mmCIF file of C-alpha atoms and ligand atoms in Angstrom:
data_model
loop_
_atom_site.group_PDB
_atom_site.id
_atom_site.type_symbol
_atom_site.label_atom_id
_atom_site.label_comp_id
_atom_site.label_asym_id
_atom_site.label_seq_id
_atom_site.Cartn_x
_atom_site.Cartn_y
_atom_site.Cartn_z
ATOM 1 C CA MET A 9 -142.948 41.786 -87.223
ATOM 2 C CA SER A 10 -144.228 38.762 -85.287
ATOM 3 C CA ALA A 11 -145.425 39.050 -81.702
ATOM 4 C CA TYR A 12 -142.569 36.904 -80.430
ATOM 5 C CA THR A 13 -139.981 39.443 -81.577
ATOM 6 C CA GLU A 14 -141.681 42.162 -79.530
ATOM 7 C CA PRO A 15 -141.274 43.025 -75.853
ATOM 8 C CA MET A 16 -144.058 41.414 -73.810
ATOM 9 C CA LEU A 17 -144.211 42.712 -70.258
ATOM 10 C CA LYS A 18 -145.731 45.981 -69.073
ATOM 11 C CA GLU A 19 -143.468 49.007 -68.807
ATOM 12 C CA GLY A 20 -141.828 49.215 -65.375
ATOM 13 C CA SER A 21 -142.365 45.503 -64.613
ATOM 14 C CA LEU A 22 -138.871 45.191 -63.105
ATOM 15 C CA LYS A 23 -138.641 48.656 -61.567
ATOM 16 C CA GLY A 24 -136.879 48.610 -58.191
ATOM 17 C CA LYS A 25 -135.205 45.238 -58.776
ATOM 18 C CA THR A 26 -131.456 44.705 -58.960
ATOM 19 C CA ILE A 27 -130.412 41.781 -61.102
ATOM 20 C CA ILE A 28 -127.015 40.134 -61.594
ATOM 21 C CA VAL A 29 -126.559 38.480 -64.996
ATOM 22 C CA THR A 30 -123.391 36.374 -65.194
ATOM 23 C CA GLY A 31 -121.908 36.296 -68.687
ATOM 24 C CA GLY A 32 -124.082 39.311 -69.502
ATOM 25 C CA GLY A 33 -121.575 40.896 -71.880
ATOM 26 C CA THR A 34 -122.448 38.751 -74.902
ATOM 27 C CA GLY A 35 -125.118 36.605 -76.546
ATOM 28 C CA LEU A 36 -128.261 35.707 -74.660
ATOM 29 C CA GLY A 37 -127.002 37.300 -71.434
ATOM 30 C CA ARG A 38 -126.669 40.619 -73.252
ATOM 31 C CA SER A 39 -130.161 40.318 -74.766
ATOM 32 C CA MET A 40 -131.778 39.486 -71.411
ATOM 33 C CA THR A 41 -129.892 42.354 -69.777
ATOM 34 C CA LYS A 42 -131.097 44.823 -72.401
ATOM 35 C CA TYR A 43 -134.721 43.858 -71.808
ATOM 36 C CA PHE A 44 -134.353 43.901 -67.994
ATOM 37 C CA LEU A 45 -132.986 47.468 -68.300
ATOM 38 C CA GLU A 46 -135.875 48.466 -70.580
ATOM 39 C CA LEU A 47 -138.260 47.163 -67.917
ATOM 40 C CA GLY A 48 -136.656 49.377 -65.263
ATOM 41 C CA ALA A 49 -134.265 47.006 -63.442
ATOM 42 C CA ASN A 50 -130.755 47.868 -62.271
ATOM 43 C CA VAL A 51 -128.412 45.266 -63.748
ATOM 44 C CA THR A 52 -124.873 44.113 -63.014
ATOM 45 C CA ILE A 53 -123.221 42.130 -65.795
ATOM 46 C CA ALA A 54 -120.139 40.131 -64.869
ATOM 47 C CA SER A 55 -117.686 37.925 -66.725
ATOM 48 C CA ARG A 56 -113.953 37.319 -67.185
ATOM 49 C CA LYS A 57 -113.267 39.814 -69.985
ATOM 50 C CA LEU A 58 -113.516 43.288 -68.480
ATOM 51 C CA ASP A 59 -113.127 45.029 -71.868
ATOM 52 C CA VAL A 60 -116.123 43.138 -73.309
ATOM 53 C CA ILE A 61 -118.234 43.709 -70.191
ATOM 54 C CA GLN A 62 -117.465 47.422 -70.063
ATOM 55 C CA ALA A 63 -118.139 47.934 -73.763
ATOM 56 C CA THR A 64 -121.527 46.190 -73.444
ATOM 57 C CA ALA A 65 -122.399 48.158 -70.308
ATOM 58 C CA GLU A 66 -121.614 51.397 -72.133
ATOM 59 C CA GLU A 67 -123.671 50.414 -75.211
ATOM 60 C CA LEU A 68 -126.695 49.296 -73.198
ATOM 61 C CA ARG A 69 -126.576 52.377 -70.972
ATOM 62 C CA LYS A 70 -126.765 54.518 -74.120
ATOM 63 C CA GLU A 71 -129.440 52.368 -75.807
ATOM 64 C CA THR A 72 -131.787 52.031 -72.819
ATOM 65 C CA GLY A 73 -130.876 54.853 -70.425
ATOM 66 C CA GLY A 74 -130.866 52.183 -67.698
ATOM 67 C CA ASN A 75 -128.627 51.673 -64.670
ATOM 68 C CA ILE A 76 -125.973 49.088 -65.499
ATOM 69 C CA LEU A 77 -122.705 48.105 -63.848
ATOM 70 C CA GLY A 78 -120.069 46.029 -65.670
ATOM 71 C CA LEU A 79 -117.678 44.028 -63.490
ATOM 72 C CA ALA A 80 -114.892 41.520 -64.061
ATOM 73 C CA CYS A 81 -115.664 38.276 -62.249
ATOM 74 C CA ASP A 82 -114.645 34.676 -62.857
ATOM 75 C CA VAL A 83 -117.615 32.788 -61.421
ATOM 76 C CA ARG A 84 -115.356 29.805 -60.647
ATOM 77 C CA LYS A 85 -113.685 31.875 -57.908
ATOM 78 C CA TYR A 86 -115.822 32.311 -54.794
ATOM 79 C CA ASP A 87 -113.915 35.380 -53.559
ATOM 80 C CA GLU A 88 -114.485 37.123 -56.922
ATOM 81 C CA VAL A 89 -118.206 36.274 -56.724
ATOM 82 C CA GLU A 90 -118.411 37.766 -53.211
ATOM 83 C CA ALA A 91 -116.576 40.910 -54.370
ATOM 84 C CA MET A 92 -118.932 41.247 -57.360
ATOM 85 C CA ILE A 93 -121.979 41.013 -55.079
ATOM 86 C CA ALA A 94 -120.463 43.558 -52.651
ATOM 87 C CA LYS A 95 -119.827 46.030 -55.489
ATOM 88 C CA THR A 96 -123.380 45.571 -56.779
ATOM 89 C CA LYS A 97 -124.758 46.344 -53.306
ATOM 90 C CA GLU A 98 -122.542 49.428 -53.074
ATOM 91 C CA GLU A 99 -123.857 50.669 -56.430
ATOM 92 C CA PHE A 100 -127.543 49.698 -56.238
ATOM 93 C CA GLY A 101 -128.246 49.023 -52.522
ATOM 94 C CA TYR A 102 -129.147 45.326 -52.748
ATOM 95 C CA VAL A 103 -129.356 42.277 -55.056
ATOM 96 C CA ASP A 104 -132.804 40.776 -55.689
ATOM 97 C CA VAL A 105 -132.255 38.393 -58.581
ATOM 98 C CA LEU A 106 -129.465 36.194 -59.951
ATOM 99 C CA VAL A 107 -129.367 34.928 -63.533
ATOM 100 C CA ASN A 108 -126.866 32.061 -63.878
ATOM 101 C CA ASN A 109 -126.107 32.499 -67.571
ATOM 102 C CA ALA A 110 -122.299 32.205 -67.829
ATOM 103 C CA ALA A 111 -121.176 29.028 -69.572
ATOM 104 C CA GLY A 112 -118.346 27.304 -71.363
ATOM 105 C CA ASN A 113 -118.848 24.613 -73.991
ATOM 106 C CA PHE A 114 -117.411 23.048 -77.149
ATOM 107 C CA ILE A 115 -118.036 19.901 -79.140
ATOM 108 C CA SER A 116 -115.558 17.046 -78.865
ATOM 109 C CA PRO A 117 -115.490 13.264 -78.710
ATOM 110 C CA THR A 118 -115.146 12.686 -74.968
ATOM 111 C CA GLU A 119 -112.080 10.434 -75.276
ATOM 112 C CA ARG A 120 -110.206 13.322 -76.919
ATOM 113 C CA LEU A 121 -110.699 15.587 -73.874
ATOM 114 C CA SER A 122 -107.912 16.169 -71.386
ATOM 115 C CA HIS A 123 -109.030 16.225 -67.759
ATOM 116 C CA LYS A 124 -108.481 19.994 -67.888
ATOM 117 C CA GLY A 125 -110.800 20.243 -70.894
ATOM 118 C CA PHE A 126 -113.487 18.464 -68.860
ATOM 119 C CA ASP A 127 -112.785 20.618 -65.777
ATOM 120 C CA VAL A 128 -112.974 23.945 -67.569
ATOM 121 C CA VAL A 129 -116.564 23.410 -68.732
ATOM 122 C CA VAL A 130 -117.851 21.806 -65.524
ATOM 123 C CA ASP A 131 -116.190 24.492 -63.410
ATOM 124 C CA ILE A 132 -117.683 27.412 -65.339
ATOM 125 C CA VAL A 133 -121.175 25.939 -65.600
ATOM 126 C CA LEU A 134 -121.720 23.979 -62.387
ATOM 127 C CA LYS A 135 -119.253 25.474 -59.922
ATOM 128 C CA GLY A 136 -119.896 28.975 -61.272
ATOM 129 C CA SER A 137 -123.650 28.554 -60.835
ATOM 130 C CA TYR A 138 -123.467 27.106 -57.334
ATOM 131 C CA ASN A 139 -120.883 29.692 -56.221
ATOM 132 C CA CYS A 140 -123.214 32.550 -57.189
ATOM 133 C CA THR A 141 -126.334 30.816 -55.879
ATOM 134 C CA LEU A 142 -124.740 29.933 -52.541
ATOM 135 C CA ALA A 143 -123.281 33.388 -51.951
ATOM 136 C CA LEU A 144 -126.596 35.130 -52.661
ATOM 137 C CA GLY A 145 -128.695 32.477 -50.904
ATOM 138 C CA LYS A 146 -126.674 32.947 -47.705
ATOM 139 C CA MET A 147 -127.156 36.708 -47.980
ATOM 140 C CA TRP A 148 -130.918 36.528 -48.560
ATOM 141 C CA ILE A 149 -131.400 34.084 -45.683
ATOM 142 C CA ALA A 150 -129.237 36.095 -43.252
ATOM 143 C CA ASP A 151 -131.094 39.303 -44.205
ATOM 144 C CA LYS A 152 -134.528 37.559 -44.198
ATOM 145 C CA LYS A 153 -135.131 38.880 -47.736
ATOM 146 C CA PRO A 154 -136.772 37.183 -50.697
ATOM 147 C CA GLY A 155 -134.572 35.971 -53.528
ATOM 148 C CA ASN A 156 -134.959 34.702 -57.078
ATOM 149 C CA VAL A 157 -132.541 32.609 -59.140
ATOM 150 C CA LEU A 158 -132.977 31.856 -62.829
ATOM 151 C CA SER A 159 -130.509 29.442 -64.439
ATOM 152 C CA ILE A 160 -130.062 28.989 -68.180
ATOM 153 C CA VAL A 161 -129.617 25.268 -68.830
ATOM 154 C CA THR A 162 -130.291 23.238 -72.009
ATOM 155 C CA THR A 163 -132.636 20.428 -72.982
ATOM 156 C CA TYR A 164 -129.809 17.884 -72.811
ATOM 157 C CA ALA A 165 -129.677 18.587 -69.065
ATOM 158 C CA TRP A 166 -132.214 15.730 -68.873
ATOM 159 C CA THR A 167 -131.804 13.861 -72.168
ATOM 160 C CA GLY A 168 -128.003 13.878 -72.054
ATOM 161 C CA SER A 169 -126.007 14.313 -75.264
ATOM 162 C CA GLY A 170 -122.876 12.864 -76.773
ATOM 163 C CA TYR A 171 -120.048 15.197 -77.827
ATOM 164 C CA VAL A 172 -120.857 17.812 -75.171
ATOM 165 C CA VAL A 173 -120.563 15.520 -72.150
ATOM 166 C CA PRO A 174 -118.939 18.001 -69.701
ATOM 167 C CA SER A 175 -121.667 20.519 -70.520
ATOM 168 C CA ALA A 176 -124.425 17.893 -70.159
ATOM 169 C CA VAL A 177 -123.050 16.744 -66.793
ATOM 170 C CA ALA A 178 -122.782 20.314 -65.546
ATOM 171 C CA LYS A 179 -126.173 21.535 -66.830
ATOM 172 C CA ALA A 180 -127.829 18.470 -65.274
ATOM 173 C CA GLY A 181 -126.215 19.505 -61.986
ATOM 174 C CA VAL A 182 -127.544 23.043 -62.328
ATOM 175 C CA LEU A 183 -131.038 21.703 -63.005
ATOM 176 C CA MET A 184 -130.851 19.470 -59.916
ATOM 177 C CA MET A 185 -129.629 22.403 -57.831
ATOM 178 C CA THR A 186 -132.621 24.398 -59.090
ATOM 179 C CA ARG A 187 -135.146 21.731 -58.115
ATOM 180 C CA SER A 188 -133.450 20.812 -54.826
ATOM 181 C CA LEU A 189 -133.123 24.366 -53.561
ATOM 182 C CA ALA A 190 -136.620 25.277 -54.753
ATOM 183 C CA ALA A 191 -137.813 22.700 -52.235
ATOM 184 C CA GLU A 192 -135.333 23.635 -49.509
ATOM 185 C CA TRP A 193 -135.349 27.424 -49.745
ATOM 186 C CA GLY A 194 -138.918 28.034 -50.920
ATOM 187 C CA ARG A 195 -140.142 28.489 -47.354
ATOM 188 C CA LYS A 196 -137.448 31.149 -46.885
ATOM 189 C CA GLY A 197 -138.938 33.141 -49.757
ATOM 190 C CA ILE A 198 -136.303 32.165 -52.302
ATOM 191 C CA ARG A 199 -137.442 30.660 -55.575
ATOM 192 C CA LEU A 200 -135.363 29.032 -58.289
ATOM 193 C CA ASN A 201 -136.318 28.264 -61.885
ATOM 194 C CA ALA A 202 -134.566 27.404 -65.127
ATOM 195 C CA ILE A 203 -134.957 27.960 -68.844
ATOM 196 C CA ALA A 204 -133.889 25.262 -71.304
ATOM 197 C CA PRO A 205 -133.349 26.911 -74.679
ATOM 198 C CA GLY A 206 -132.894 25.072 -77.945
ATOM 199 C CA PRO A 207 -130.598 26.717 -80.501
ATOM 200 C CA PHE A 208 -130.597 30.535 -80.362
ATOM 201 C CA PRO A 209 -127.959 32.014 -82.674
ATOM 202 C CA THR A 210 -125.095 33.611 -80.740
ATOM 203 C CA GLN A 211 -121.489 33.982 -81.751
ATOM 204 C CA GLY A 212 -120.314 32.125 -78.623
ATOM 205 C CA ALA A 213 -122.442 29.033 -79.267
ATOM 206 C CA TRP A 214 -122.188 28.974 -83.053
ATOM 207 C CA GLN A 215 -118.363 29.200 -83.135
ATOM 208 C CA ARG A 216 -117.976 26.306 -80.724
ATOM 209 C CA LEU A 217 -120.979 24.060 -81.432
ATOM 210 C CA PHE A 218 -122.050 24.617 -85.039
ATOM 211 C CA PRO A 219 -118.841 25.567 -86.898
ATOM 212 C CA GLN A 220 -119.619 26.361 -90.542
ATOM 213 C CA ASP A 221 -118.108 23.259 -92.165
ATOM 214 C CA LEU A 222 -120.053 21.019 -89.803
ATOM 215 C CA ALA A 223 -123.280 23.026 -90.155
ATOM 216 C CA ASN A 224 -122.984 22.546 -93.945
ATOM 217 C CA GLU A 225 -123.019 18.780 -93.360
ATOM 218 C CA ILE A 226 -125.501 18.540 -90.490
ATOM 219 C CA ASP A 227 -128.141 21.255 -90.651
ATOM 220 C CA PRO A 228 -129.301 21.979 -87.076
ATOM 221 C CA LEU A 229 -132.545 23.504 -88.445
ATOM 222 C CA LYS A 230 -133.701 20.071 -89.637
ATOM 223 C CA ARG A 231 -134.069 18.956 -86.010
ATOM 224 C CA ILE A 232 -136.577 21.672 -85.161
ATOM 225 C CA PRO A 233 -140.275 21.015 -85.946
ATOM 226 C CA LEU A 234 -141.073 24.746 -86.086
ATOM 227 C CA GLY A 235 -138.345 25.133 -88.711
ATOM 228 C CA ARG A 236 -136.559 28.118 -87.237
ATOM 229 C CA PHE A 237 -134.059 29.091 -84.547
ATOM 230 C CA GLY A 238 -135.076 31.017 -81.449
ATOM 231 C CA GLU A 239 -135.285 34.815 -81.426
ATOM 232 C CA HIS A 240 -133.474 36.530 -78.565
ATOM 233 C CA GLN A 241 -136.519 38.635 -77.646
ATOM 234 C CA GLU A 242 -138.705 35.578 -77.051
ATOM 235 C CA LEU A 243 -136.145 34.205 -74.609
ATOM 236 C CA ALA A 244 -135.788 37.633 -72.993
ATOM 237 C CA ASN A 245 -139.591 37.775 -72.608
ATOM 238 C CA LEU A 246 -139.633 34.418 -70.809
ATOM 239 C CA ALA A 247 -136.657 35.347 -68.628
ATOM 240 C CA ALA A 248 -138.227 38.689 -67.689
ATOM 241 C CA TYR A 249 -141.432 36.908 -66.660
ATOM 242 C CA LEU A 250 -139.512 34.431 -64.499
ATOM 243 C CA VAL A 251 -137.456 37.111 -62.735
ATOM 244 C CA SER A 252 -140.521 39.323 -62.225
ATOM 245 C CA ASP A 253 -143.161 39.036 -59.526
ATOM 246 C CA TYR A 254 -145.717 37.938 -62.148
ATOM 247 C CA SER A 255 -144.235 34.446 -61.751
ATOM 248 C CA ALA A 256 -144.346 34.549 -57.938
ATOM 249 C CA TYR A 257 -145.932 31.062 -57.643
ATOM 250 C CA VAL A 258 -143.546 29.402 -60.125
ATOM 251 C CA ASN A 259 -140.785 27.583 -58.232
ATOM 252 C CA GLY A 260 -138.601 24.613 -59.176
ATOM 253 C CA GLU A 261 -139.703 24.695 -62.817
ATOM 254 C CA VAL A 262 -137.699 24.352 -66.016
ATOM 255 C CA VAL A 263 -139.323 25.938 -69.047
ATOM 256 C CA THR A 264 -138.278 24.567 -72.436
ATOM 257 C CA ILE A 265 -138.147 26.999 -75.371
ATOM 258 C CA ASP A 266 -136.841 24.996 -78.326
ATOM 259 C CA GLY A 267 -139.491 24.834 -81.086
ATOM 260 C CA GLY A 268 -140.123 21.184 -80.173
ATOM 261 C CA GLU A 269 -136.526 20.111 -80.858
ATOM 262 C CA TRP A 270 -135.895 17.712 -77.997
ATOM 263 C CA ILE A 271 -139.237 15.992 -78.186
ATOM 264 C CA HIS A 272 -138.712 15.578 -81.929
ATOM 265 C CA GLY A 273 -135.384 13.880 -81.266
ATOM 266 C CA ALA A 274 -136.902 11.651 -78.586
ATOM 267 C CA GLY A 275 -139.940 10.331 -80.497
ATOM 268 C CA GLU A 276 -139.654 6.780 -81.842
ATOM 269 C CA PHE A 277 -141.475 7.511 -85.113
ATOM 270 C CA THR A 278 -141.010 11.256 -85.585
ATOM 271 C CA ASN A 279 -138.502 10.731 -88.406
ATOM 272 C CA LEU A 280 -141.343 9.300 -90.513
ATOM 273 C CA GLY A 281 -141.892 12.957 -91.430
ATOM 274 C CA ALA A 282 -139.335 12.192 -94.183
ATOM 275 C CA VAL A 283 -141.708 9.677 -95.845
ATOM 276 C CA PRO A 284 -143.326 11.230 -98.974
ATOM 277 C CA ASP A 285 -147.128 11.186 -99.415
ATOM 278 C CA ASP A 286 -147.163 8.647 -102.259
ATOM 279 C CA MET A 287 -145.135 6.220 -100.172
ATOM 280 C CA TRP A 288 -147.805 6.464 -97.442
ATOM 281 C CA ASP A 289 -150.278 4.892 -99.937
ATOM 282 C CA ALA A 290 -148.019 1.852 -100.200
ATOM 283 C CA ILE A 291 -147.420 1.746 -96.466
ATOM 284 C CA GLU A 292 -151.171 1.927 -95.795
ATOM 285 C CA LYS A 293 -151.694 -1.099 -98.022
ATOM 286 C CA MET A 294 -149.061 -2.994 -96.029
ATOM 287 C CA THR A 295 -150.402 -2.033 -92.590
ATOM 288 C CA ARG A 296 -154.220 -1.742 -92.911
ATOM 289 C CA GLY A 297 -156.127 -4.724 -91.603
ATOM 290 C CA LYS A 298 -153.045 -6.358 -90.159
HETATM 291 C C1 HXC B 326 -110.792 19.858 -76.995
HETATM 292 C C2 HXC B 326 -110.386 21.787 -75.767
HETATM 293 C C3 HXC B 326 -111.099 22.554 -76.730
HETATM 294 C C4 HXC B 326 -111.658 21.882 -77.861
HETATM 295 C C5 HXC B 326 -110.387 23.872 -75.161
HETATM 296 N N1 HXC B 326 -109.974 22.655 -74.824
HETATM 297 N N2 HXC B 326 -111.084 23.851 -76.309
HETATM 298 N N3 HXC B 326 -110.249 20.459 -75.893
HETATM 299 N N4 HXC B 326 -111.492 20.545 -77.959
HETATM 300 N N5 HXC B 326 -112.369 22.545 -78.796
HETATM 301 C C6 HXC B 326 -109.173 22.290 -73.661
HETATM 302 C C7 HXC B 326 -107.787 22.936 -73.738
HETATM 303 O O1 HXC B 326 -106.906 22.175 -74.536
HETATM 304 C C8 HXC B 326 -107.371 22.951 -72.268
HETATM 305 O O2 HXC B 326 -106.917 21.690 -71.826
HETATM 306 C C9 HXC B 326 -108.688 23.202 -71.553
HETATM 307 O O3 HXC B 326 -109.735 22.821 -72.468
HETATM 308 C C10 HXC B 326 -108.869 24.676 -71.195
HETATM 309 O O4 HXC B 326 -108.753 25.405 -72.421
HETATM 310 P P1 HXC B 326 -108.422 26.975 -72.453
HETATM 311 O O5 HXC B 326 -108.496 27.407 -73.868
HETATM 312 O O6 HXC B 326 -107.166 27.254 -71.666
HETATM 313 O O7 HXC B 326 -109.626 27.534 -71.566
HETATM 314 P P2 HXC B 326 -110.240 28.978 -71.515
HETATM 315 O O8 HXC B 326 -109.388 29.982 -72.246
HETATM 316 O O9 HXC B 326 -110.569 29.236 -70.093
HETATM 317 O O10 HXC B 326 -111.593 28.840 -72.377
HETATM 318 C C11 HXC B 326 -112.702 28.114 -71.870
HETATM 319 C C12 HXC B 326 -113.487 27.445 -72.998
HETATM 320 C C13 HXC B 326 -113.835 28.492 -74.102
HETATM 321 C C14 HXC B 326 -114.720 26.805 -72.372
HETATM 322 C C15 HXC B 326 -112.630 26.367 -73.650
HETATM 323 O O11 HXC B 326 -114.569 27.874 -75.141
HETATM 324 C C16 HXC B 326 -114.643 29.645 -73.537
HETATM 325 O O12 HXC B 326 -114.051 30.629 -73.046
HETATM 326 N N6 HXC B 326 -115.983 29.581 -73.576
HETATM 327 C C17 HXC B 326 -116.876 30.607 -73.041
HETATM 328 C C18 HXC B 326 -118.055 30.861 -73.912
HETATM 329 C C19 HXC B 326 -118.800 29.633 -74.418
HETATM 330 O O13 HXC B 326 -118.295 28.510 -74.377
HETATM 331 N N7 HXC B 326 -119.982 29.898 -74.945
HETATM 332 C C20 HXC B 326 -120.823 28.871 -75.552
HETATM 333 C C21 HXC B 326 -121.934 28.534 -74.646
HETATM 334 S S1 HXC B 326 -123.144 27.766 -75.604
HETATM 335 P P3 HXC B 326 -105.304 21.309 -71.761
HETATM 336 O O14 HXC B 326 -105.276 19.950 -71.151
HETATM 337 O O15 HXC B 326 -104.835 21.359 -73.200
HETATM 338 O O16 HXC B 326 -104.678 22.385 -70.882
HETATM 339 C C22 HXC B 326 -123.931 26.556 -74.791
HETATM 340 C C23 HXC B 326 -125.153 26.067 -75.581
HETATM 341 C C24 HXC B 326 -125.553 24.680 -75.358
HETATM 342 O O17 HXC B 326 -123.596 26.173 -73.741
HETATM 343 C C25 HXC B 326 -126.761 24.224 -76.146
HETATM 344 C C26 HXC B 326 -126.850 24.541 -77.595
HETATM 345 C C27 HXC B 326 -128.087 24.106 -78.247
HETATM 346 P P1 NAP B 327 -121.964 33.240 -74.981
HETATM 347 O O1 NAP B 327 -122.288 34.524 -75.653
HETATM 348 O O2 NAP B 327 -120.643 32.614 -75.272
HETATM 349 O O3 NAP B 327 -122.120 33.478 -73.419
HETATM 350 C C1 NAP B 327 -121.387 32.841 -72.427
HETATM 351 C C2 NAP B 327 -120.856 33.899 -71.462
HETATM 352 O O4 NAP B 327 -120.271 33.261 -70.322
HETATM 353 C C3 NAP B 327 -119.794 34.809 -72.065
HETATM 354 O O5 NAP B 327 -120.226 36.151 -71.957
HETATM 355 C C4 NAP B 327 -118.556 34.577 -71.199
HETATM 356 O O6 NAP B 327 -117.850 35.792 -70.991
HETATM 357 C C5 NAP B 327 -119.176 34.068 -69.901
HETATM 358 N N1 NAP B 327 -118.260 33.244 -69.122
HETATM 359 C C6 NAP B 327 -117.565 32.141 -69.527
HETATM 360 N N2 NAP B 327 -116.790 31.698 -68.538
HETATM 361 C C7 NAP B 327 -116.990 32.523 -67.468
HETATM 362 C C8 NAP B 327 -116.480 32.563 -66.153
HETATM 363 N N3 NAP B 327 -115.580 31.669 -65.717
HETATM 364 N N4 NAP B 327 -116.911 33.546 -65.321
HETATM 365 C C9 NAP B 327 -117.817 34.461 -65.750
HETATM 366 N N5 NAP B 327 -118.346 34.471 -66.971
HETATM 367 C C10 NAP B 327 -117.928 33.510 -67.830
HETATM 368 O O7 NAP B 327 -123.050 32.133 -75.314
HETATM 369 P P2 NAP B 327 -124.660 32.146 -75.291
HETATM 370 O O8 NAP B 327 -125.085 31.321 -76.421
HETATM 371 O O9 NAP B 327 -125.189 33.509 -75.124
HETATM 372 O O10 NAP B 327 -124.959 31.302 -73.961
HETATM 373 C C11 NAP B 327 -125.610 31.880 -72.829
HETATM 374 C C12 NAP B 327 -126.248 30.797 -71.987
HETATM 375 O O11 NAP B 327 -127.273 30.158 -72.740
HETATM 376 C C13 NAP B 327 -125.301 29.675 -71.559
HETATM 377 O O12 NAP B 327 -125.636 29.243 -70.268
HETATM 378 C C14 NAP B 327 -125.578 28.596 -72.552
HETATM 379 O O13 NAP B 327 -125.239 27.314 -72.073
HETATM 380 C C15 NAP B 327 -127.077 28.772 -72.705
HETATM 381 N N6 NAP B 327 -127.635 28.174 -73.917
HETATM 382 C C16 NAP B 327 -127.389 28.745 -75.126
HETATM 383 C C17 NAP B 327 -127.965 28.202 -76.248
HETATM 384 C C18 NAP B 327 -127.764 28.793 -77.615
HETATM 385 O O14 NAP B 327 -128.218 28.212 -78.594
HETATM 386 N N7 NAP B 327 -127.137 29.945 -77.737
HETATM 387 C C19 NAP B 327 -128.762 27.061 -76.138
HETATM 388 C C20 NAP B 327 -128.978 26.494 -74.882
HETATM 389 C C21 NAP B 327 -128.414 27.077 -73.774
HETATM 390 P P3 NAP B 327 -116.242 35.869 -70.741
HETATM 391 O O15 NAP B 327 -115.615 35.101 -71.834
HETATM 392 O O16 NAP B 327 -115.977 37.346 -70.730
HETATM 393 O O17 NAP B 327 -115.999 35.276 -69.385
#
């Protein structure tokens, strides 16, 4: 077992904190939630599919013995977000941390999208994230309490990417919200940070972004210098640090965890890694002394 597949923080690091994880019923949201529970937090997970959310809540309660509440909430609807926060306060007393994790995404040439196809992704990612952030920010400021928001974005939030344009537009917006509010709300004791993961295998992402026939043609592993996908525990470790008080002076930051993928794609000459050693002898002859 490698260190990055092991839990990192001290036992009890999140004791006394109540955390809302949107989209916490599946994938990375589920993995972060599990670790937050293991570290002693109370967690509400919320998404559209109540059956999925309740099944995950039940499983994680059994696995960790932690306090978890599963609620139906469409983050695009402000009244549902307010109701979800109210129910969390009823159950756990308060809300200390928000993790904006819910997302929608699929690959498509942009000209093939209907306006509704564009809306659905932007609304889940951008509107959903600002709805939750605004509702909790107002509460923390009115109550004069500290707050902490962690948003899960992607590396193409700043590079951009074809074929996922609604997602890129929306994630860029979430990143700008993170930086803007870190500056505006920092003096009120509210900090905001983001994580930009590269590919971490989840059913939700793989079905929509790397369908098997395409993955057979274009191997996503080839883009990653470290030669592997992310492990859920290493992302959960980073998320737990950022929602804990150990990161109290970190505000307005986006932490990339992608095995070097985006920088590999950005570098002018990085694809020279495909040149075999014997060809370098010939190239050296052509370039040396010139
Ligand atoms: C073109 C599509 C489409 C597709 C949907 N639409 N899928 N258009 N290609 N593959 C269009 C529909 O035709 C419709 O427009 C509109 O989008 C809404 O579609 P619905 O199916 O009615 O929406 P809904 O049931 O609400 O589903 C939302 C969804 C779905 C976003 C389309 O994929 C979803 O529920 N996703 C949630 C989970 C998810 O996406 N997880 C992956 C996150 S991974 P019309 O005009 O026909 O009505 C991620 C990682 C990024 O973000 C980085 C990786 C490295
Ligand atoms: P996932 O399992 O599909 O998670 C997305 C979650 O969002 C689902 O649980 C879904 O639940 C929820 N959701 C969608 N629309 C919602 C809405 N309107 N209201 C509330 N919840 C909603 O995919 P994942 O891979 O774990 O992705 C998690 C996060 O990581 C996303 O922000 C994604 O962009 C980011 N990310 C993932 C990767 C990766 O490689 N996996 C890479 C970079 C970034 P319901 O369907 O029940 O609503």
